[in-house]
GROMACS .gro file of C-alpha atoms in nm:
model
   75
    1MET     CA    1 -19.687   4.460 -10.504
    2PHE     CA    2 -19.466   4.163 -10.594
    3ARG     CA    3 -19.607   4.160 -10.946
    4LEU     CA    4 -19.518   4.527 -10.991
    5LEU     CA    5 -19.157   4.468 -10.882
    6LEU     CA    6 -19.134   4.163 -11.109
    7TRP     CA    7 -19.259   4.362 -11.409
    8ALA     CA    8 -19.021   4.648 -11.331
    9ALA     CA    9 -18.728   4.404 -11.312
   10LEU     CA   10 -18.828   4.238 -11.641
   11ILE     CA   11 -18.863   4.574 -11.819
   12ALA     CA   12 -18.527   4.691 -11.682
   13ALA     CA   13 -18.359   4.365 -11.793
   14ALA     CA   14 -18.515   4.388 -12.141
   15TYR     CA   15 -18.403   4.751 -12.175
   16TRP     CA   16 -18.051   4.662 -12.062
   17LEU     CA   17 -18.029   4.371 -12.311
   18TRP     CA   18 -18.167   4.589 -12.594
   19ARG     CA   19 -17.913   4.866 -12.523
   20ARG     CA   20 -17.631   4.613 -12.510
   21ALA     CA   21 -17.734   4.456 -12.841
   22THR     CA   22 -17.774   4.786 -13.028
   23ARG     CA   23 -17.460   4.959 -12.900
   24PRO     CA   24 -17.169   4.956 -13.147
   25ALA     CA   25 -16.877   4.734 -13.052
   26ARG     CA   26 -16.583   4.899 -12.883
   27PRO     CA   27 -16.271   4.920 -13.097
   28VAL     CA   28 -16.003   4.674 -12.996
   29GLU     CA   29 -15.709   4.858 -12.843
   30LYS     CA   30 -15.373   4.732 -12.958
   31PRO     CA   31 -15.121   4.704 -12.677
   32GLU     CA   32 -14.793   4.885 -12.725
   33SER     CA   33 -14.525   4.660 -12.860
   34ALA     CA   34 -14.272   4.553 -12.603
   35THR     CA   35 -13.935   4.724 -12.610
   36PRO     CA   36 -13.640   4.484 -12.635
   37MET     CA   37 -13.446   4.485 -12.308
   38VAL     CA   38 -13.079   4.403 -12.251
   39ARG     CA   39 -12.870   4.350 -11.939
   40CYS     CA   40 -12.568   4.561 -11.851
   41ALA     CA   41 -12.262   4.334 -11.845
   42HIS     CA   42 -12.120   4.531 -11.553
   43CYS     CA   43 -12.407   4.588 -11.308
   44ASP     CA   44 -12.676   4.345 -11.440
   45ILE     CA   45 -12.942   4.617 -11.465
   46HIS     CA   46 -13.197   4.572 -11.744
   47LEU     CA   47 -13.261   4.866 -11.976
   48PRO     CA   48 -13.416   4.927 -12.318
   49ARG     CA   49 -13.179   4.830 -12.599
   50GLU     CA   50 -13.215   5.176 -12.758
   51HIS     CA   51 -13.060   5.335 -12.443
   52ALA     CA   52 -12.779   5.081 -12.406
   53LEU     CA   53 -12.424   5.096 -12.535
   54ALA     CA   54 -12.289   4.789 -12.717
   55GLN     CA   55 -11.939   4.650 -12.733
   56GLY     CA   56 -11.919   4.324 -12.919
   57GLU     CA   57 -12.201   4.109 -12.789
   58ARG     CA   58 -12.215   4.280 -12.450
   59TRP     CA   59 -12.440   4.568 -12.351
   60TYR     CA   60 -12.372   4.845 -12.098
   61CYS     CA   61 -12.594   5.101 -11.927
   62SER     CA   62 -12.341   5.387 -11.929
   63GLN     CA   63 -12.010   5.497 -12.077
   64LYS     CA   64 -11.846   5.445 -11.737
   65HIS     CA   65 -11.951   5.080 -11.726
   66LEU     CA   66 -11.847   5.034 -12.089
   67GLU     CA   67 -11.497   5.157 -12.001
   68ARG     CA   68 -11.478   4.935 -11.691
   69GLY     CA   69 -11.592   4.631 -11.889
   70ALA     CA   70 -11.779   4.327 -11.774
   71LYS     CA   71 -11.765   4.229 -11.410
   72PRO     CA   72 -11.558   3.920 -11.325
   73GLY     CA   73 -11.751   3.601 -11.387
   74ALA     CA   74 -11.988   3.771 -11.632
   75ARG     CA   75 -12.184   3.556 -11.872
   0.00000   0.00000   0.00000
């Protein structure tokens, strides 16, 4: 009985190795490129640069914050 189980395990392992060796390689998935993020000078929230409003070297998350300007003590 033990011999039968041993042979079954060996055949299963050989089949598994054969299938693994003959299967075509999976294509490498390229991760999406990271979107540049900026910090709102008024509320310190981070948002994608493409959605931000710029004034000089400062970025803002909304027109309202752009009009109010940077908070006191801003970097």
